[in-house]
CSV table of N, CA and C in Angstrom, one decimal:
chain,number,residue,atom,x,y,z
A,1,MET,N,-9.1,-21.0,-48.0
A,1,MET,CA,-8.2,-19.9,-48.5
A,1,MET,C,-6.9,-20.0,-47.7
A,2,GLN,N,-6.1,-21.0,-48.1
A,2,GLN,CA,-4.8,-21.2,-47.4
A,2,GLN,C,-3.7,-20.4,-48.2
A,3,ASN,N,-2.7,-20.1,-47.4
A,3,ASN,CA,-1.5,-19.6,-48.0
A,3,ASN,C,-1.7,-18.3,-48.9
A,4,HIS,N,-2.5,-17.4,-48.3
A,4,HIS,CA,-2.7,-16.1,-49.0
A,4,HIS,C,-1.9,-15.0,-48.3
A,5,THR,N,-1.8,-13.9,-49.0
A,5,THR,CA,-1.1,-12.8,-48.4
A,5,THR,C,-2.0,-11.6,-48.1
A,6,HIS,N,-1.5,-10.7,-47.2
A,6,HIS,CA,-2.3,-9.6,-46.8
A,6,HIS,C,-1.5,-8.3,-46.7
A,7,ALA,N,-2.2,-7.2,-46.7
A,7,ALA,CA,-1.5,-5.9,-46.6
A,7,ALA,C,-0.6,-5.8,-45.4
A,8,HIS,N,-1.1,-6.3,-44.3
A,8,HIS,CA,-0.4,-6.1,-43.0
A,8,HIS,C,0.4,-7.3,-42.5
A,9,GLN,N,0.6,-8.3,-43.4
A,9,GLN,CA,1.2,-9.6,-43.0
A,9,GLN,C,2.5,-9.4,-42.3
A,10,LYS,N,3.4,-8.6,-42.8
A,10,LYS,CA,4.7,-8.3,-42.2
A,10,LYS,C,4.5,-7.7,-40.8
A,11,GLN,N,3.6,-6.7,-40.7
A,11,GLN,CA,3.4,-6.1,-39.4
A,11,GLN,C,2.9,-7.1,-38.4
A,12,VAL,N,2.0,-8.0,-38.9
A,12,VAL,CA,1.5,-9.0,-38.0
A,12,VAL,C,2.6,-10.0,-37.5
A,13,THR,N,3.4,-10.4,-38.3
A,13,THR,CA,4.5,-11.3,-37.9
A,13,THR,C,5.5,-10.6,-37.0
A,14,ASN,N,5.8,-9.3,-37.3
A,14,ASN,CA,6.7,-8.5,-36.5
A,14,ASN,C,6.1,-8.4,-35.1
A,15,ARG,N,4.8,-8.1,-35.0
A,15,ARG,CA,4.1,-7.9,-33.7
A,15,ARG,C,4.2,-9.3,-32.9
A,16,LEU,N,3.9,-10.4,-33.6
A,16,LEU,CA,3.9,-11.7,-32.9
A,16,LEU,C,5.4,-12.0,-32.5
A,17,SER,N,6.4,-11.6,-33.2
A,17,SER,CA,7.8,-11.8,-32.8
A,17,SER,C,8.0,-11.1,-31.5
A,18,ARG,N,7.6,-9.8,-31.4
A,18,ARG,CA,7.8,-9.0,-30.2
A,18,ARG,C,7.0,-9.6,-29.0
A,19,ILE,N,5.8,-10.1,-29.3
A,19,ILE,CA,5.0,-10.7,-28.2
A,19,ILE,C,5.7,-12.0,-27.7
A,20,GLU,N,6.3,-12.8,-28.6
A,20,GLU,CA,7.0,-14.0,-28.3
A,20,GLU,C,8.2,-13.6,-27.3
A,21,GLY,N,9.0,-12.6,-27.7
A,21,GLY,CA,10.1,-12.1,-26.9
A,21,GLY,C,9.6,-11.6,-25.5
A,22,HIS,N,8.5,-10.9,-25.5
A,22,HIS,CA,7.9,-10.3,-24.3
A,22,HIS,C,7.5,-11.5,-23.3
A,23,VAL,N,6.9,-12.5,-23.9
A,23,VAL,CA,6.4,-13.7,-23.0
A,23,VAL,C,7.7,-14.4,-22.5
A,24,ARG,N,8.7,-14.4,-23.3
A,24,ARG,CA,10.0,-15.0,-22.8
A,24,ARG,C,10.6,-14.2,-21.6
A,25,SER,N,10.5,-12.9,-21.7
A,25,SER,CA,11.1,-12.1,-20.7
A,25,SER,C,10.2,-12.2,-19.4
A,26,ILE,N,8.9,-12.3,-19.6
A,26,ILE,CA,7.9,-12.5,-18.4
A,26,ILE,C,8.3,-13.8,-17.7
A,27,LYS,N,8.5,-14.9,-18.5
A,27,LYS,CA,8.9,-16.2,-18.0
A,27,LYS,C,10.1,-16.0,-17.1
A,28,GLN,N,11.1,-15.3,-17.6
A,28,GLN,CA,12.3,-15.0,-16.9
A,28,GLN,C,12.1,-14.3,-15.6
A,29,MET,N,11.2,-13.3,-15.6
A,29,MET,CA,10.8,-12.6,-14.4
A,29,MET,C,10.2,-13.5,-13.4
A,30,ALA,N,9.3,-14.4,-13.8
A,30,ALA,CA,8.6,-15.4,-12.9
A,30,ALA,C,9.7,-16.3,-12.3
A,31,ALA,N,10.6,-16.8,-13.2
A,31,ALA,CA,11.6,-17.7,-12.7
A,31,ALA,C,12.5,-17.1,-11.7
A,32,GLU,N,12.7,-15.8,-11.8
A,32,GLU,CA,13.6,-15.0,-10.8
A,32,GLU,C,12.8,-14.6,-9.6
A,33,GLY,N,11.5,-15.0,-9.5
A,33,GLY,CA,10.7,-14.6,-8.3
A,33,GLY,C,10.5,-13.1,-8.2
A,34,ARG,N,10.4,-12.5,-9.3
A,34,ARG,CA,10.1,-11.0,-9.3
A,34,ARG,C,8.7,-10.7,-8.7
A,35,ASP,N,8.6,-9.4,-8.4
A,35,ASP,CA,7.4,-8.9,-7.7
A,35,ASP,C,6.1,-9.3,-8.5
A,36,CYS,N,5.1,-9.9,-7.9
A,36,CYS,CA,3.9,-10.4,-8.6
A,36,CYS,C,3.1,-9.3,-9.3
A,37,PRO,N,2.8,-8.2,-8.7
A,37,PRO,CA,2.1,-7.2,-9.5
A,37,PRO,C,2.8,-6.7,-10.7
A,38,GLU,N,4.1,-6.7,-10.6
A,38,GLU,CA,5.0,-6.3,-11.8
A,38,GLU,C,4.8,-7.3,-12.9
A,39,ILE,N,4.8,-8.6,-12.6
A,39,ILE,CA,4.6,-9.7,-13.6
A,39,ILE,C,3.2,-9.6,-14.2
A,40,LEU,N,2.2,-9.3,-13.3
A,40,LEU,CA,0.8,-9.2,-13.8
A,40,LEU,C,0.7,-8.0,-14.8
A,41,LEU,N,1.3,-6.9,-14.5
A,41,LEU,CA,1.3,-5.8,-15.4
A,41,LEU,C,1.9,-6.2,-16.8
A,42,GLN,N,2.9,-7.0,-16.8
A,42,GLN,CA,3.6,-7.4,-18.1
A,42,GLN,C,2.7,-8.4,-18.8
A,43,ILE,N,2.0,-9.2,-18.1
A,43,ILE,CA,1.1,-10.2,-18.7
A,43,ILE,C,-0.1,-9.4,-19.3
A,44,ALA,N,-0.6,-8.4,-18.6
A,44,ALA,CA,-1.7,-7.6,-19.2
A,44,ALA,C,-1.2,-6.9,-20.5
A,45,ALA,N,0.0,-6.4,-20.5
A,45,ALA,CA,0.6,-5.7,-21.7
A,45,ALA,C,0.7,-6.7,-22.9
A,46,ALA,N,1.1,-8.0,-22.6
A,46,ALA,CA,1.3,-9.0,-23.6
A,46,ALA,C,-0.1,-9.4,-24.2
A,47,ARG,N,-1.1,-9.4,-23.3
A,47,ARG,CA,-2.5,-9.8,-23.7
A,47,ARG,C,-3.0,-8.7,-24.6
A,48,LYS,N,-2.8,-7.4,-24.2
A,48,LYS,CA,-3.2,-6.3,-25.0
A,48,LYS,C,-2.5,-6.3,-26.4
A,49,ALA,N,-1.3,-6.7,-26.4
A,49,ALA,CA,-0.5,-6.7,-27.7
A,49,ALA,C,-1.1,-7.9,-28.6
A,50,LEU,N,-1.5,-9.0,-28.0
A,50,LEU,CA,-2.2,-10.1,-28.7
A,50,LEU,C,-3.5,-9.6,-29.3
A,51,ASP,N,-4.3,-8.8,-28.5
A,51,ASP,CA,-5.5,-8.2,-29.0
A,51,ASP,C,-5.3,-7.3,-30.2
A,52,ASN,N,-4.2,-6.5,-30.1
A,52,ASN,CA,-3.9,-5.6,-31.2
A,52,ASN,C,-3.5,-6.3,-32.5
A,53,ALA,N,-2.7,-7.4,-32.3
A,53,ALA,CA,-2.4,-8.3,-33.5
A,53,ALA,C,-3.6,-8.9,-34.1
A,54,ALA,N,-4.5,-9.4,-33.2
A,54,ALA,CA,-5.8,-10.0,-33.7
A,54,ALA,C,-6.6,-8.9,-34.5
A,55,LYS,N,-6.7,-7.7,-34.0
A,55,LYS,CA,-7.4,-6.6,-34.7
A,55,LYS,C,-6.9,-6.4,-36.1
A,56,LEU,N,-5.5,-6.4,-36.2
A,56,LEU,CA,-4.9,-6.2,-37.5
A,56,LEU,C,-5.2,-7.3,-38.4
A,57,ILE,N,-5.2,-8.6,-37.9
A,57,ILE,CA,-5.5,-9.7,-38.8
A,57,ILE,C,-7.0,-9.6,-39.2
A,58,LEU,N,-7.8,-9.2,-38.3
A,58,LEU,CA,-9.3,-9.1,-38.7
A,58,LEU,C,-9.5,-8.0,-39.7
A,59,LYS,N,-8.7,-6.9,-39.6
A,59,LYS,CA,-8.8,-5.8,-40.6
A,59,LYS,C,-8.4,-6.3,-42.0
A,60,ASP,N,-7.3,-7.0,-42.0
A,60,ASP,CA,-6.8,-7.6,-43.3
A,60,ASP,C,-7.9,-8.6,-43.8
A,61,HIS,N,-8.4,-9.4,-42.9
A,61,HIS,CA,-9.4,-10.4,-43.3
A,61,HIS,C,-10.6,-9.8,-43.9
A,62,LEU,N,-11.1,-8.7,-43.3
A,62,LEU,CA,-12.3,-8.0,-43.8
A,62,LEU,C,-12.0,-7.3,-45.1
A,63,GLU,N,-10.8,-6.6,-45.2
A,63,GLU,CA,-10.5,-5.8,-46.4
A,63,GLU,C,-10.2,-6.7,-47.6
A,64,HIS,N,-9.5,-7.8,-47.3
A,64,HIS,CA,-9.0,-8.6,-48.5
A,64,HIS,C,-9.8,-9.9,-48.7
A,65,CYS,N,-9.9,-10.7,-47.6
A,65,CYS,CA,-10.5,-12.0,-47.8
A,65,CYS,C,-12.0,-12.0,-48.1
A,66,LEU,N,-12.7,-11.0,-47.5
A,66,LEU,CA,-14.2,-10.9,-47.8
A,66,LEU,C,-14.4,-10.8,-49.2
A,67,ILE,N,-13.7,-9.8,-49.9
A,67,ILE,CA,-13.9,-9.6,-51.3
A,67,ILE,C,-13.6,-10.9,-52.1
A,68,HIS,N,-12.5,-11.5,-51.7
A,68,HIS,CA,-12.1,-12.8,-52.4
A,68,HIS,C,-13.2,-13.8,-52.2
A,69,ALA,N,-13.7,-14.0,-51.0
A,69,ALA,CA,-14.7,-15.0,-50.7
A,69,ALA,C,-16.0,-14.7,-51.5
A,70,VAL,N,-16.4,-13.4,-51.6
A,70,VAL,CA,-17.6,-13.1,-52.4
A,70,VAL,C,-17.4,-13.4,-53.9
A,71,ASN,N,-16.2,-13.0,-54.4
A,71,ASN,CA,-15.9,-13.3,-55.8
A,71,ASN,C,-16.0,-14.8,-56.1
A,72,GLU,N,-15.6,-15.6,-55.1
A,72,GLU,CA,-15.6,-17.0,-55.3
A,72,GLU,C,-16.9,-17.7,-54.9
A,73,GLY,N,-17.9,-16.9,-54.5
A,73,GLY,CA,-19.2,-17.4,-54.0
A,73,GLY,C,-19.1,-18.2,-52.7
A,74,LYS,N,-18.1,-17.8,-51.9
A,74,LYS,CA,-17.9,-18.6,-50.7
A,74,LYS,C,-18.2,-17.7,-49.4
A,75,GLN,N,-19.1,-16.8,-49.6
A,75,GLN,CA,-19.4,-15.9,-48.5
A,75,GLN,C,-20.0,-16.6,-47.3
A,76,GLU,N,-20.8,-17.6,-47.5
A,76,GLU,CA,-21.4,-18.3,-46.4
A,76,GLU,C,-20.3,-18.9,-45.5
A,77,LYS,N,-19.4,-19.6,-46.1
A,77,LYS,CA,-18.3,-20.2,-45.3
A,77,LYS,C,-17.5,-19.1,-44.6
A,78,PHE,N,-17.2,-18.0,-45.3
A,78,PHE,CA,-16.5,-16.9,-44.8
A,78,PHE,C,-17.1,-16.4,-43.5
A,79,LEU,N,-18.4,-16.2,-43.5
A,79,LEU,CA,-19.2,-15.7,-42.4
A,79,LEU,C,-19.2,-16.7,-41.2
A,80,LYS,N,-19.4,-18.0,-41.6
A,80,LYS,CA,-19.4,-19.0,-40.5
A,80,LYS,C,-18.1,-19.1,-39.8
A,81,ASP,N,-17.0,-19.1,-40.5
A,81,ASP,CA,-15.6,-19.2,-39.9
A,81,ASP,C,-15.3,-17.9,-39.1
A,82,LEU,N,-15.7,-16.8,-39.6
A,82,LEU,CA,-15.5,-15.5,-38.9
A,82,LEU,C,-16.3,-15.5,-37.6
A,83,GLN,N,-17.5,-15.9,-37.7
A,83,GLN,CA,-18.4,-15.9,-36.5
A,83,GLN,C,-17.8,-16.8,-35.4
A,84,GLU,N,-17.3,-18.0,-35.9
A,84,GLU,CA,-16.7,-18.9,-34.9
A,84,GLU,C,-15.5,-18.3,-34.2
A,85,ALA,N,-14.6,-17.7,-35.0
A,85,ALA,CA,-13.4,-17.0,-34.5
A,85,ALA,C,-13.8,-15.9,-33.5
A,86,ILE,N,-14.8,-15.1,-33.8
A,86,ILE,CA,-15.3,-14.0,-32.9
A,86,ILE,C,-15.9,-14.6,-31.6
A,87,ASP,N,-16.6,-15.7,-31.8
A,87,ASP,CA,-17.2,-16.4,-30.6
A,87,ASP,C,-16.2,-16.9,-29.7
A,88,HIS,N,-15.1,-17.4,-30.2
A,88,HIS,CA,-14.0,-17.9,-29.4
A,88,HIS,C,-13.3,-16.7,-28.7
A,89,TYR,N,-13.2,-15.6,-29.4
A,89,TYR,CA,-12.4,-14.5,-28.9
A,89,TYR,C,-13.2,-13.8,-27.8
A,90,ILE,N,-14.5,-13.6,-27.9
A,90,ILE,CA,-15.2,-12.9,-26.9
A,90,ILE,C,-16.1,-13.8,-26.1
A,91,LYS,N,-15.4,-14.6,-25.2
A,91,LYS,CA,-16.1,-15.4,-24.3
A,91,LYS,C,-15.4,-15.5,-23.0
B,1,MET,N,9.3,-6.7,-2.3
B,1,MET,CA,9.3,-8.1,-2.2
B,1,MET,C,9.9,-8.7,-3.5
B,2,GLN,N,11.2,-8.5,-3.7
B,2,GLN,CA,11.8,-9.0,-4.9
B,2,GLN,C,12.4,-10.4,-4.6
B,3,ASN,N,12.5,-11.2,-5.7
B,3,ASN,CA,13.2,-12.5,-5.7
B,3,ASN,C,12.7,-13.4,-4.6
B,4,HIS,N,11.3,-13.6,-4.6
B,4,HIS,CA,10.7,-14.5,-3.6
B,4,HIS,C,10.2,-15.7,-4.4
B,5,THR,N,9.8,-16.8,-3.7
B,5,THR,CA,9.3,-18.0,-4.3
B,5,THR,C,7.9,-18.2,-4.0
B,6,HIS,N,7.2,-19.0,-4.8
B,6,HIS,CA,5.8,-19.3,-4.6
B,6,HIS,C,5.5,-20.8,-4.8
B,7,ALA,N,4.4,-21.2,-4.3
B,7,ALA,CA,4.0,-22.6,-4.4
B,7,ALA,C,3.9,-23.1,-5.9
B,8,HIS,N,3.4,-22.2,-6.8
B,8,HIS,CA,3.1,-22.6,-8.2
B,8,HIS,C,4.2,-22.0,-9.1
B,9,GLN,N,5.3,-21.5,-8.6
B,9,GLN,CA,6.3,-20.8,-9.5
B,9,GLN,C,6.7,-21.7,-10.7
B,10,LYS,N,7.0,-23.0,-10.5
B,10,LYS,CA,7.4,-23.8,-11.6
B,10,LYS,C,6.3,-24.0,-12.6
B,11,GLN,N,5.0,-24.1,-12.1
B,11,GLN,CA,3.9,-24.2,-13.0
B,11,GLN,C,3.7,-23.0,-13.8
B,12,VAL,N,3.9,-21.8,-13.2
B,12,VAL,CA,3.8,-20.5,-13.9
B,12,VAL,C,4.9,-20.5,-15.0
B,13,THR,N,6.1,-20.8,-14.7
B,13,THR,CA,7.2,-20.7,-15.8
B,13,THR,C,6.9,-21.7,-16.9
B,14,ASN,N,6.4,-22.9,-16.5
B,14,ASN,CA,6.1,-23.9,-17.5
B,14,ASN,C,5.0,-23.4,-18.4
B,15,ARG,N,4.0,-22.8,-17.9
B,15,ARG,CA,2.9,-22.3,-18.7
B,15,ARG,C,3.4,-21.2,-19.6
B,16,LEU,N,4.2,-20.3,-19.1
B,16,LEU,CA,4.7,-19.2,-19.9
B,16,LEU,C,5.6,-19.7,-21.0
B,17,SER,N,6.3,-20.8,-20.7
B,17,SER,CA,7.1,-21.5,-21.8
B,17,SER,C,6.3,-22.0,-22.9
B,18,ARG,N,5.2,-22.6,-22.5
B,18,ARG,CA,4.2,-23.1,-23.5
B,18,ARG,C,3.6,-22.0,-24.3
B,19,ILE,N,3.3,-20.9,-23.7
B,19,ILE,CA,2.7,-19.7,-24.4
B,19,ILE,C,3.7,-19.1,-25.3
B,20,GLU,N,4.9,-19.1,-24.9
B,20,GLU,CA,6.0,-18.5,-25.8
B,20,GLU,C,6.1,-19.4,-27.1
B,21,GLY,N,6.1,-20.7,-26.9
B,21,GLY,CA,6.1,-21.6,-28.1
B,21,GLY,C,4.9,-21.5,-28.9
B,22,HIS,N,3.7,-21.3,-28.3
B,22,HIS,CA,2.4,-21.2,-29.0
B,22,HIS,C,2.5,-19.9,-29.8
B,23,VAL,N,2.9,-18.8,-29.3
B,23,VAL,CA,3.0,-17.5,-30.0
B,23,VAL,C,4.0,-17.7,-31.2
B,24,ARG,N,5.1,-18.4,-31.0
B,24,ARG,CA,6.0,-18.6,-32.1
B,24,ARG,C,5.3,-19.4,-33.2
B,25,SER,N,4.5,-20.4,-32.9
B,25,SER,CA,3.8,-21.2,-33.9
B,25,SER,C,2.8,-20.3,-34.6
B,26,ILE,N,2.1,-19.4,-33.9
B,26,ILE,CA,1.1,-18.5,-34.5
B,26,ILE,C,1.8,-17.6,-35.5
B,27,LYS,N,3.0,-17.1,-35.1
B,27,LYS,CA,3.8,-16.2,-36.0
B,27,LYS,C,4.1,-17.0,-37.3
B,28,GLN,N,4.4,-18.2,-37.1
B,28,GLN,CA,4.7,-19.1,-38.3
B,28,GLN,C,3.5,-19.2,-39.2
B,29,MET,N,2.4,-19.4,-38.6
B,29,MET,CA,1.1,-19.5,-39.3
B,29,MET,C,0.8,-18.3,-40.1
B,30,ALA,N,1.1,-17.1,-39.5
B,30,ALA,CA,0.8,-15.8,-40.1
B,30,ALA,C,1.8,-15.6,-41.3
B,31,ALA,N,3.1,-16.0,-41.1
B,31,ALA,CA,4.1,-15.9,-42.1
B,31,ALA,C,3.8,-16.7,-43.3
B,32,GLU,N,3.1,-17.9,-43.1
B,32,GLU,CA,2.8,-18.8,-44.1
B,32,GLU,C,1.5,-18.4,-44.8
B,33,GLY,N,0.8,-17.3,-44.3
B,33,GLY,CA,-0.4,-16.9,-44.9
B,33,GLY,C,-1.6,-17.8,-44.7
B,34,ARG,N,-1.6,-18.5,-43.5
B,34,ARG,CA,-2.6,-19.4,-43.2
B,34,ARG,C,-4.0,-18.7,-43.0
B,35,ASP,N,-5.0,-19.5,-43.0
B,35,ASP,CA,-6.4,-19.0,-42.9
B,35,ASP,C,-6.6,-18.1,-41.7
B,36,CYS,N,-7.1,-16.9,-41.9
B,36,CYS,CA,-7.3,-15.9,-40.9
B,36,CYS,C,-8.1,-16.3,-39.6
B,37,PRO,N,-9.3,-16.9,-39.8
B,37,PRO,CA,-10.0,-17.3,-38.6
B,37,PRO,C,-9.3,-18.4,-37.8
B,38,GLU,N,-8.5,-19.2,-38.5
B,38,GLU,CA,-7.7,-20.2,-37.8
B,38,GLU,C,-6.6,-19.5,-36.9
B,39,ILE,N,-6.0,-18.5,-37.4
B,39,ILE,CA,-5.0,-17.7,-36.7
B,39,ILE,C,-5.7,-17.0,-35.5
B,40,LEU,N,-6.8,-16.4,-35.8
B,40,LEU,CA,-7.6,-15.8,-34.7
B,40,LEU,C,-7.9,-16.7,-33.6
B,41,LEU,N,-8.3,-18.0,-33.9
B,41,LEU,CA,-8.7,-19.0,-32.9
B,41,LEU,C,-7.4,-19.2,-32.0
B,42,GLN,N,-6.3,-19.3,-32.6
B,42,GLN,CA,-5.0,-19.6,-31.9
B,42,GLN,C,-4.6,-18.5,-31.0
B,43,ILE,N,-4.8,-17.2,-31.5
B,43,ILE,CA,-4.5,-16.0,-30.7
B,43,ILE,C,-5.5,-16.0,-29.5
B,44,ALA,N,-6.8,-16.3,-29.7
B,44,ALA,CA,-7.7,-16.4,-28.6
B,44,ALA,C,-7.3,-17.4,-27.5
B,45,ALA,N,-6.7,-18.6,-28.0
B,45,ALA,CA,-6.3,-19.6,-27.1
B,45,ALA,C,-5.1,-19.1,-26.3
B,46,ALA,N,-4.1,-18.4,-26.9
B,46,ALA,CA,-2.9,-18.0,-26.3
B,46,ALA,C,-3.3,-16.9,-25.2
B,47,ARG,N,-4.3,-16.1,-25.6
B,47,ARG,CA,-4.8,-15.0,-24.7
B,47,ARG,C,-5.4,-15.7,-23.4
B,48,LYS,N,-6.2,-16.7,-23.7
B,48,LYS,CA,-6.8,-17.4,-22.5
B,48,LYS,C,-5.7,-18.1,-21.7
B,49,ALA,N,-4.7,-18.6,-22.3
B,49,ALA,CA,-3.6,-19.2,-21.5
B,49,ALA,C,-2.8,-18.2,-20.7
B,50,LEU,N,-2.7,-16.9,-21.2
B,50,LEU,CA,-2.1,-15.9,-20.4
B,50,LEU,C,-3.0,-15.5,-19.2
B,51,ASP,N,-4.3,-15.5,-19.5
B,51,ASP,CA,-5.2,-15.2,-18.4
B,51,ASP,C,-5.1,-16.3,-17.3
B,52,ASN,N,-4.9,-17.5,-17.7
B,52,ASN,CA,-4.8,-18.6,-16.7
B,52,ASN,C,-3.5,-18.5,-15.9
B,53,ALA,N,-2.4,-18.1,-16.6
B,53,ALA,CA,-1.1,-18.0,-15.9
B,53,ALA,C,-1.3,-16.8,-14.9
B,54,ALA,N,-1.9,-15.7,-15.3
B,54,ALA,CA,-2.1,-14.6,-14.4
B,54,ALA,C,-2.9,-15.0,-13.2
B,55,LYS,N,-4.0,-15.8,-13.4
B,55,LYS,CA,-4.8,-16.2,-12.3
B,55,LYS,C,-4.0,-17.0,-11.3
B,56,LEU,N,-3.0,-17.9,-11.8
B,56,LEU,CA,-2.2,-18.7,-10.9
B,56,LEU,C,-1.2,-17.8,-10.1
B,57,ILE,N,-0.7,-16.8,-10.8
B,57,ILE,CA,0.2,-15.8,-10.1
B,57,ILE,C,-0.5,-15.1,-9.0
B,58,LEU,N,-1.8,-14.7,-9.3
B,58,LEU,CA,-2.6,-14.0,-8.4
B,58,LEU,C,-2.9,-14.8,-7.2
B,59,LYS,N,-3.2,-16.1,-7.4
B,59,LYS,CA,-3.5,-17.1,-6.4
B,59,LYS,C,-2.3,-17.2,-5.4
B,60,ASP,N,-1.1,-17.4,-6.0
B,60,ASP,CA,0.1,-17.4,-5.2
B,60,ASP,C,0.3,-16.1,-4.4
B,61,HIS,N,0.1,-15.0,-5.1
B,61,HIS,CA,0.3,-13.7,-4.5
B,61,HIS,C,-0.6,-13.5,-3.3
B,62,LEU,N,-1.9,-13.9,-3.4
B,62,LEU,CA,-2.8,-13.8,-2.3
B,62,LEU,C,-2.5,-14.7,-1.2
B,63,GLU,N,-2.1,-16.0,-1.5
B,63,GLU,CA,-1.9,-17.0,-0.5
B,63,GLU,C,-0.6,-16.8,0.2
B,64,HIS,N,0.5,-16.3,-0.5
B,64,HIS,CA,1.8,-16.2,0.1
B,64,HIS,C,2.2,-14.8,0.5
B,65,CYS,N,2.1,-13.9,-0.6
B,65,CYS,CA,2.7,-12.6,-0.4
B,65,CYS,C,1.8,-11.7,0.6
B,66,LEU,N,0.5,-11.9,0.6
B,66,LEU,CA,-0.3,-11.1,1.5
B,66,LEU,C,0.1,-11.3,2.9
B,67,ILE,N,0.2,-12.6,3.3
B,67,ILE,CA,0.6,-12.9,4.7
B,67,ILE,C,2.0,-12.2,5.0
B,68,HIS,N,2.9,-12.4,4.1
B,68,HIS,CA,4.2,-11.8,4.2
B,68,HIS,C,4.1,-10.3,4.4
B,69,ALA,N,3.3,-9.6,3.6
B,69,ALA,CA,3.2,-8.2,3.6
B,69,ALA,C,2.6,-7.7,5.0
B,70,VAL,N,1.6,-8.5,5.4
B,70,VAL,CA,0.9,-8.1,6.7
B,70,VAL,C,1.9,-8.3,7.8
B,71,ASN,N,2.7,-9.4,7.8
B,71,ASN,CA,3.7,-9.7,8.8
B,71,ASN,C,4.7,-8.6,8.9
B,72,GLU,N,5.0,-8.0,7.7
B,72,GLU,CA,6.0,-6.9,7.7
B,72,GLU,C,5.4,-5.5,7.8
B,73,GLY,N,4.1,-5.4,8.0
B,73,GLY,CA,3.4,-4.2,8.1
B,73,GLY,C,3.3,-3.4,6.8
B,74,LYS,N,3.4,-4.1,5.7
B,74,LYS,CA,3.4,-3.5,4.4
B,74,LYS,C,2.1,-3.7,3.6
B,75,GLN,N,1.0,-3.9,4.3
B,75,GLN,CA,-0.2,-4.2,3.6
B,75,GLN,C,-0.8,-3.1,2.7
B,76,GLU,N,-0.5,-1.8,3.1
B,76,GLU,CA,-1.0,-0.7,2.3
B,76,GLU,C,-0.3,-0.7,0.9
B,77,LYS,N,1.0,-0.9,0.9
B,77,LYS,CA,1.7,-1.0,-0.4
B,77,LYS,C,1.2,-2.2,-1.2
B,78,PHE,N,1.0,-3.3,-0.5
B,78,PHE,CA,0.6,-4.6,-1.1
B,78,PHE,C,-0.8,-4.3,-1.9
B,79,LEU,N,-1.7,-3.7,-1.2
B,79,LEU,CA,-3.0,-3.4,-1.7
B,79,LEU,C,-3.0,-2.4,-2.9
B,80,LYS,N,-2.1,-1.4,-2.7
B,80,LYS,CA,-2.0,-0.4,-3.8
B,80,LYS,C,-1.4,-1.0,-5.1
B,81,ASP,N,-0.4,-1.8,-4.9
B,81,ASP,CA,0.3,-2.5,-6.1
B,81,ASP,C,-0.7,-3.5,-6.8
B,82,LEU,N,-1.4,-4.2,-5.9
B,82,LEU,CA,-2.4,-5.2,-6.4
B,82,LEU,C,-3.5,-4.5,-7.2
B,83,GLN,N,-4.0,-3.4,-6.6
B,83,GLN,CA,-5.1,-2.6,-7.2
B,83,GLN,C,-4.7,-2.1,-8.6
B,84,GLU,N,-3.4,-1.6,-8.7
B,84,GLU,CA,-2.9,-1.1,-9.9
B,84,GLU,C,-2.8,-2.2,-11.0
B,85,ALA,N,-2.3,-3.4,-10.6
B,85,ALA,CA,-2.2,-4.6,-11.5
B,85,ALA,C,-3.6,-5.0,-12.0
B,86,ILE,N,-4.6,-5.0,-11.1
B,86,ILE,CA,-5.9,-5.4,-11.5
B,86,ILE,C,-6.5,-4.4,-12.4
B,87,ASP,N,-6.3,-3.1,-12.1
B,87,ASP,CA,-6.8,-2.0,-13.0
B,87,ASP,C,-6.2,-2.1,-14.4
B,88,HIS,N,-5.0,-2.5,-14.5
B,88,HIS,CA,-4.4,-2.7,-15.9
B,88,HIS,C,-4.9,-3.9,-16.6
B,89,TYR,N,-5.2,-4.9,-15.8
B,89,TYR,CA,-5.7,-6.2,-16.4
B,89,TYR,C,-7.1,-6.0,-16.9
B,90,ILE,N,-8.0,-5.3,-16.1
B,90,ILE,CA,-9.4,-5.3,-16.5
B,90,ILE,C,-9.7,-3.9,-17.0
B,91,LYS,N,-9.2,-3.6,-18.2
B,91,LYS,CA,-9.6,-2.3,-18.8
B,91,LYS,C,-9.7,-2.4,-20.3
């Protein structure tokens, strides 16, 4: 299921844009030798933002792609790929 | 303790540079409507890379900044800030 669209696709790319900018500013903080706990707090925030983007992708995936996969009789592959992604996420 | 240097400072900024580029490529994948589990795998990898950068910062912080804080009699503030950063990270 390549090159498909989702309800929250624009929101997901906007969030990833913000995370990219956030990581760039954290890199700048590290390069300037800023206070370590302050940098750790920002990394924790970027990590949380990645989790929230992942949750939004998963929501789209379950709402849109699952129906599409079932309609095409590809539910087994759908579940296998999803399981693999979740296994990577929670380890 | 602003604008100080660490043993792994260059490694930390290099890692954050790579994570920034990784997030940019994930954003591109999302904009192209690429397969959701594939995007989730990449987000999990970027998250893991952020964790590893945080571990390196923490290592520097404990090896370098703790001694510095003790020498300056600022160990209480050091522990308070570190505790706060860890609390944010693990929640």
